[in-house]
Short mmCIF file of C-alpha atoms in Angstrom, two decimals:
data_model
loop_
_atom_site.label_atom_id
_atom_site.label_comp_id
_atom_site.label_asym_id
_atom_site.label_seq_id
_atom_site.Cartn_x
_atom_site.Cartn_y
_atom_site.Cartn_z
CA UNK A 1 -10.34 -0.29 4.70
CA UNK A 2 -11.39 -2.63 7.50
CA UNK A 3 -14.42 -4.72 6.64
CA UNK A 4 -13.89 -4.39 2.89
CA UNK A 5 -14.49 -7.70 1.10
CA UNK A 6 -11.95 -9.15 -1.31
CA UNK A 7 -12.97 -10.09 -4.85
CA UNK A 8 -9.78 -12.09 -5.36
CA UNK A 9 -9.93 -15.85 -5.91
CA UNK A 10 -6.75 -17.65 -4.82
CA UNK A 11 -5.32 -19.96 -7.47
CA UNK A 12 -4.10 -23.55 -7.08
CA UNK A 13 -5.49 -23.54 -3.54
CA UNK A 14 -5.75 -27.30 -3.04
CA UNK A 15 -2.37 -27.88 -4.67
CA UNK A 16 -0.67 -25.33 -2.41
CA UNK A 17 -2.18 -26.77 0.78
CA UNK A 18 -1.12 -30.28 -0.25
CA UNK A 19 2.40 -29.12 -1.18
CA UNK A 20 3.07 -27.35 2.14
CA UNK A 21 2.24 -30.49 4.20
CA UNK A 22 0.51 -28.44 6.87
CA UNK A 23 -0.34 -31.47 8.98
CA UNK A 24 3.20 -31.15 10.37
CA UNK A 25 2.15 -27.96 12.13
CA UNK A 26 4.56 -25.13 12.85
CA UNK A 27 4.98 -21.51 11.80
CA UNK A 28 4.47 -20.74 8.12
CA UNK A 29 5.14 -17.56 6.14
CA UNK A 30 2.80 -16.21 3.48
CA UNK A 31 4.87 -13.66 1.58
CA UNK A 32 1.95 -12.34 -0.48
CA UNK A 33 -1.21 -12.16 1.60
CA UNK A 34 -3.36 -10.63 -1.16
CA UNK A 35 -6.97 -11.69 -0.68
CA UNK A 36 -5.88 -14.01 2.17
CA UNK A 37 -7.42 -17.07 0.51
CA UNK A 38 -4.25 -19.14 0.81
CA UNK A 39 -3.63 -17.90 4.34
CA UNK A 40 -7.16 -18.78 5.43
CA UNK A 41 -6.83 -22.28 3.96
CA UNK A 42 -3.50 -22.77 5.73
CA UNK A 43 -5.04 -21.84 9.08
CA UNK A 44 -8.03 -24.10 8.44
CA UNK A 45 -5.81 -27.06 7.56
CA UNK A 46 -4.54 -27.62 11.11
CA UNK A 47 -4.98 -25.97 14.49
CA UNK A 48 -1.25 -26.48 15.06
CA UNK A 49 -0.46 -24.10 12.19
CA UNK A 50 0.44 -20.45 12.76
CA UNK A 51 0.93 -18.08 9.84
CA UNK A 52 2.92 -14.89 9.48
CA UNK A 53 1.69 -12.86 6.52
CA UNK A 54 3.25 -9.94 4.69
CA UNK A 55 2.12 -7.74 1.82
CA UNK A 56 3.34 -4.46 0.37
CA UNK A 57 -0.29 -3.36 -0.10
CA UNK A 58 -1.81 -2.00 3.12
CA UNK A 59 -5.33 -2.35 1.71
CA UNK A 60 -4.77 -6.08 1.26
CA UNK A 61 -3.69 -6.40 4.88
CA UNK A 62 -6.80 -4.57 6.08
CA UNK A 63 -9.05 -6.91 4.11
CA UNK A 64 -7.08 -9.91 5.37
CA UNK A 65 -7.43 -8.84 9.01
CA UNK A 66 -11.21 -8.89 8.64
CA UNK A 67 -11.30 -12.21 6.81
CA UNK A 68 -9.00 -13.96 9.29
CA UNK A 69 -10.70 -12.81 12.50
CA UNK A 70 -11.92 -16.35 13.33
CA UNK A 71 -8.25 -17.39 13.64
CA UNK A 72 -7.18 -14.58 15.94
CA UNK A 73 -4.11 -15.48 17.96
CA UNK A 74 -2.73 -17.79 15.26
CA UNK A 75 -1.63 -15.24 12.67
CA UNK A 76 0.09 -11.89 12.35
CA UNK A 77 0.12 -9.42 9.45
CA UNK A 78 2.99 -7.12 8.47
CA UNK A 79 3.32 -4.33 5.91
CA UNK A 80 6.56 -5.27 4.13
CA UNK A 81 7.96 -5.84 0.66
CA UNK A 82 10.35 -8.67 -0.20
CA UNK A 83 13.27 -6.30 0.31
CA UNK A 84 12.28 -6.05 3.99
CA UNK A 85 11.97 -9.77 4.66
CA UNK A 86 14.90 -9.80 7.07
CA UNK A 87 12.69 -8.08 9.64
CA UNK A 88 10.43 -11.17 9.58
CA UNK A 89 13.26 -13.63 10.33
CA UNK A 90 12.66 -13.35 14.07
CA UNK A 91 9.35 -15.20 13.60
CA UNK A 92 11.12 -18.21 12.03
CA UNK A 93 12.55 -20.58 11.16
CA UNK A 94 9.51 -21.36 9.06
CA UNK A 95 8.11 -24.82 8.39
CA UNK A 96 6.98 -23.57 5.02
CA UNK A 97 7.05 -20.42 2.91
CA UNK A 98 4.49 -19.49 0.26
CA UNK A 99 4.80 -16.79 -2.39
CA UNK A 100 2.09 -16.00 -4.94
CA UNK A 101 3.74 -13.61 -7.38
CA UNK A 102 0.55 -12.71 -9.23
CA UNK A 103 -1.59 -9.62 -9.00
CA UNK A 104 -4.70 -9.86 -6.89
CA UNK A 105 -8.03 -9.07 -8.52
CA UNK A 106 -8.47 -6.41 -5.85
CA UNK A 107 -5.42 -4.55 -7.19
CA UNK A 108 -6.49 -4.95 -10.82
CA UNK A 109 -9.92 -3.51 -10.10
CA UNK A 110 -8.75 -0.80 -7.72
CA UNK A 111 -8.36 1.96 -10.30
CA UNK A 112 -4.54 1.91 -10.23
CA UNK A 113 -4.15 1.70 -13.99
CA UNK A 114 -2.84 -1.85 -13.84
CA UNK A 115 -5.50 -3.00 -16.28
CA UNK A 116 -5.79 -1.40 -19.70
CA UNK A 117 -9.47 -2.35 -19.78
CA UNK A 118 -10.49 0.49 -17.48
CA UNK A 119 -10.23 4.26 -17.53
CA UNK A 120 -8.05 4.94 -14.50
CA UNK A 121 -4.96 6.90 -13.60
CA UNK A 122 -1.57 5.54 -14.64
CA UNK A 123 -0.28 4.49 -11.24
CA UNK A 124 0.42 0.72 -11.06
CA UNK A 125 2.06 0.86 -7.60
CA UNK A 126 1.50 -2.16 -5.35
CA UNK A 127 2.43 0.05 -2.42
CA UNK A 128 0.88 3.54 -2.75
CA UNK A 129 3.67 4.85 -0.52
CA UNK A 130 6.31 4.13 -3.18
CA UNK A 131 7.40 7.12 -5.26
CA UNK A 132 7.69 5.77 -8.80
CA UNK A 133 4.44 5.58 -10.79
CA UNK A 134 3.59 4.36 -14.27
CA UNK A 135 2.81 7.95 -15.22
CA UNK A 136 6.39 8.92 -14.39
CA UNK A 137 7.84 6.02 -16.37
CA UNK A 138 5.74 6.71 -19.46
CA UNK A 139 6.07 10.49 -19.46
CA UNK A 140 9.61 11.08 -18.14
CA UNK A 141 11.77 8.14 -19.21
CA UNK A 142 14.11 8.60 -22.18
CA UNK A 143 13.87 6.53 -25.35
CA UNK A 144 16.70 4.33 -24.11
CA UNK A 145 15.10 3.82 -20.72
CA UNK A 146 11.72 2.98 -22.24
CA UNK A 147 13.38 0.51 -24.60
CA UNK A 148 15.06 -1.20 -21.64
CA UNK A 149 11.82 -1.33 -19.63
CA UNK A 150 9.80 -2.87 -22.45
CA UNK A 151 12.52 -5.32 -23.48
CA UNK A 152 13.20 -6.52 -19.94
CA UNK A 153 9.47 -6.75 -19.30
CA UNK A 154 8.87 -9.17 -22.15
CA UNK A 155 7.98 -7.06 -25.20
CA UNK A 156 9.35 -8.90 -28.23
CA UNK A 157 7.30 -7.56 -31.14
CA UNK A 158 6.98 -3.95 -32.29
CA UNK A 159 9.17 -2.62 -29.47
CA UNK A 160 10.51 0.34 -31.47
CA UNK A 161 7.01 1.19 -32.66
CA UNK A 162 5.72 1.29 -29.09
CA UNK A 163 8.57 3.44 -27.82
CA UNK A 164 8.08 5.85 -30.72
CA UNK A 165 4.33 6.03 -30.07
CA UNK A 166 4.85 6.79 -26.39
CA UNK A 167 7.46 9.48 -27.09
CA UNK A 168 5.40 11.20 -29.80
CA UNK A 169 2.04 11.15 -27.99
CA UNK A 170 2.92 11.71 -24.35
CA UNK A 171 1.98 12.92 -21.82
CA UNK A 172 -0.37 10.07 -20.86
CA UNK A 173 -2.40 10.21 -17.67
CA UNK A 174 -4.87 7.34 -17.96
CA UNK A 175 -4.54 3.65 -18.72
CA UNK A 176 -7.01 3.64 -21.60
CA UNK A 177 -5.22 6.47 -23.43
CA UNK A 178 -1.94 4.56 -23.26
CA UNK A 179 -3.63 1.34 -24.35
CA UNK A 180 -5.16 3.11 -27.35
CA UNK A 181 -1.75 4.44 -28.39
CA UNK A 182 -0.26 0.94 -28.20
CA UNK A 183 -3.09 -0.59 -30.23
CA UNK A 184 -2.78 2.10 -32.90
CA UNK A 185 0.98 1.48 -33.12
CA UNK A 186 0.44 -2.26 -33.60
CA UNK A 187 0.32 -3.60 -37.19
CA UNK A 188 -3.08 -5.08 -38.05
CA UNK A 189 -1.62 -8.59 -38.36
CA UNK A 190 -0.54 -8.46 -34.68
CA UNK A 191 -3.86 -7.25 -33.27
CA UNK A 192 -5.43 -10.69 -33.03
CA UNK A 193 -5.31 -12.93 -29.97
CA UNK A 194 -3.78 -11.35 -26.89
CA UNK A 195 -4.47 -7.62 -26.53
CA UNK A 196 -1.44 -5.69 -27.87
CA UNK A 197 -1.16 -3.66 -24.65
CA UNK A 198 -0.94 -6.71 -22.36
CA UNK A 199 2.83 -7.15 -22.32
CA UNK A 200 3.52 -3.40 -22.51
CA UNK A 201 1.49 -2.82 -19.35
CA UNK A 202 3.17 -5.82 -17.74
CA UNK A 203 6.61 -4.37 -18.50
CA UNK A 204 5.74 -0.95 -17.07
CA UNK A 205 4.25 -2.52 -13.93
CA UNK A 206 7.40 -4.62 -13.45
CA UNK A 207 9.51 -1.45 -13.62
CA UNK A 208 7.29 0.54 -11.24
CA UNK A 209 7.35 -2.18 -8.59
CA UNK A 210 10.92 -3.41 -9.19
CA UNK A 211 9.37 -6.87 -9.44
CA UNK A 212 12.42 -8.81 -10.61
CA UNK A 213 14.57 -7.25 -7.89
CA UNK A 214 11.89 -8.07 -5.33
CA UNK A 215 11.76 -11.71 -6.48
CA UNK A 216 15.55 -11.97 -6.20
CA UNK A 217 15.29 -10.61 -2.64
CA UNK A 218 12.70 -13.27 -1.84
CA UNK A 219 14.77 -16.09 -3.31
CA UNK A 220 17.87 -14.94 -1.41
CA UNK A 221 15.87 -14.87 1.83
CA UNK A 222 14.17 -18.26 1.65
CA UNK A 223 17.18 -20.54 2.37
CA UNK A 224 18.18 -18.39 5.35
CA UNK A 225 14.77 -18.47 7.02
CA UNK A 226 13.31 -21.90 6.36
CA UNK A 227 13.50 -24.75 8.85
CA UNK A 228 15.23 -28.05 8.16
CA UNK A 229 12.76 -30.04 6.07
CA UNK A 230 10.82 -26.88 5.29
CA UNK A 231 8.95 -26.41 2.03
CA UNK A 232 8.94 -23.40 -0.30
CA UNK A 233 5.99 -23.12 -2.70
CA UNK A 234 5.96 -20.38 -5.33
CA UNK A 235 3.27 -19.45 -7.84
CA UNK A 236 4.25 -17.37 -10.86
CA UNK A 237 2.11 -15.99 -13.66
CA UNK A 238 4.39 -15.15 -16.56
CA UNK A 239 7.41 -16.83 -18.08
CA UNK A 240 9.92 -14.18 -16.97
CA UNK A 241 9.30 -14.64 -13.24
CA UNK A 242 8.78 -18.40 -13.62
CA UNK A 243 12.25 -18.69 -15.16
CA UNK A 244 13.77 -16.82 -12.19
CA UNK A 245 12.12 -19.23 -9.76
CA UNK A 246 12.92 -22.38 -11.75
CA UNK A 247 16.56 -21.36 -12.21
CA UNK A 248 17.01 -20.66 -8.50
CA UNK A 249 15.43 -23.96 -7.48
CA UNK A 250 17.83 -25.79 -9.79
CA UNK A 251 20.70 -23.97 -8.07
CA UNK A 252 19.36 -25.02 -4.68
CA UNK A 253 19.36 -28.57 -5.97
CA UNK A 254 23.04 -28.10 -6.82
CA UNK A 255 22.50 -28.44 -10.54
CA UNK A 256 25.26 -27.31 -12.85
CA UNK A 257 27.31 -25.38 -10.28
CA UNK A 258 30.75 -26.71 -9.36
CA UNK A 259 32.02 -26.22 -5.82
CA UNK A 260 34.93 -23.91 -4.92
CA UNK A 261 34.32 -21.46 -7.75
CA UNK A 262 35.04 -17.80 -6.87
CA UNK A 263 31.84 -15.79 -6.62
CA UNK A 264 29.64 -18.84 -6.06
CA UNK A 265 28.18 -19.02 -2.58
CA UNK A 266 28.48 -22.31 -0.75
CA UNK A 267 24.71 -22.83 -0.76
CA UNK A 268 24.71 -22.40 -4.55
CA UNK A 269 27.23 -25.17 -5.17
CA UNK A 270 25.77 -27.80 -2.84
CA UNK A 271 22.36 -29.40 -2.79
CA UNK A 272 20.04 -27.82 -0.25
CA UNK A 273 17.27 -30.32 -0.82
CA UNK A 274 15.04 -31.65 -3.54
CA UNK A 275 12.78 -30.22 -6.17
CA UNK A 276 9.30 -31.64 -5.60
CA UNK A 277 7.99 -30.40 -8.94
CA UNK A 278 10.19 -31.53 -11.88
CA UNK A 279 7.48 -29.86 -13.97
CA UNK A 280 5.45 -26.93 -12.75
CA UNK A 281 1.94 -27.69 -11.50
CA UNK A 282 -0.77 -25.91 -13.48
CA UNK A 283 -4.45 -25.31 -12.68
CA UNK A 284 -6.94 -27.99 -13.67
CA UNK A 285 -9.26 -27.37 -16.59
CA UNK A 286 -12.08 -26.99 -14.07
CA UNK A 287 -10.23 -24.22 -12.19
CA UNK A 288 -9.27 -22.44 -15.39
CA UNK A 289 -12.90 -22.43 -16.51
CA UNK A 290 -14.11 -21.14 -13.13
CA UNK A 291 -11.31 -18.57 -12.81
CA UNK A 292 -9.85 -17.53 -16.20
CA UNK A 293 -7.17 -15.45 -14.46
CA UNK A 294 -5.64 -18.69 -13.19
CA UNK A 295 -4.75 -19.94 -16.67
CA UNK A 296 -1.14 -18.77 -16.67
CA UNK A 297 -0.37 -19.83 -13.07
CA UNK A 298 2.60 -22.13 -12.43
CA UNK A 299 3.40 -23.70 -9.06
CA UNK A 300 6.92 -24.88 -8.21
CA UNK A 301 7.83 -26.52 -4.90
CA UNK A 302 11.18 -27.16 -3.20
CA UNK A 303 11.86 -29.01 0.05
CA UNK A 304 14.96 -28.05 2.03
CA UNK A 305 16.98 -30.61 3.92
CA UNK A 306 19.53 -29.90 6.70
CA UNK A 307 20.44 -26.22 6.85
CA UNK A 308 24.01 -26.34 8.02
CA UNK A 309 25.45 -25.37 4.61
CA UNK A 310 23.42 -22.18 4.20
#
């Protein structure tokens, strides 16, 4: 609600601001407003910068509106998912586009069942207006559907055990009850290190929010909406989404895609610009110590050249 304060700490803040080259001025797009830390820093960087921000979480937008009041007149906020990005095109072309694909701390601590470390309802929706919930996935999906969800979401070990545990013990209504079932289904030798429920919860959340589909929508949109010379910066938090981003940036660079091949779009077979991060940028040791949730963050940056081939 308005006036609510964010607890989210934006990751790789200095690196993002440097990558976007905000001193050029222009209109920028923040595709994931979240706690508005990146957006605030973008607006602070130069008075010639304007920022359009979107988020699928209305609560995040309300918090952002309060935080960004000092910059009134230089930003706008819109309740959209990546699948609705076309409606934002009228504000472009954009000098730069930022996407932070991670969860905000506000969402993790909001009682949506995203974290297995709290006793909350199994929801996991980024947008509370969406229909599909984690409770529906866990309690109504077939064995085959659950196997697909967990496999596509990154579960490599004990997949059959986890599916069997869910099927035999459901219905589940809270995050801690599901987490307990996953732990109990995990062999003792696999209970050390990362919590056994981490990747299972990740996989269910990805399904609920159609995260891979949303990322593909974003990556399809970027070349159509960015200005000549514009920069796209993207932060990912797990290897599955990072691979999607890295693969697409290599395509934009024209890597490994011959021209005139049926089914290959023109912009996929020609170089659209240059990859500014041959290796992903990671948080410094200092940032990781101050903000442990930043440890898995990866920043990749691409600069577009002339846009006539898009």
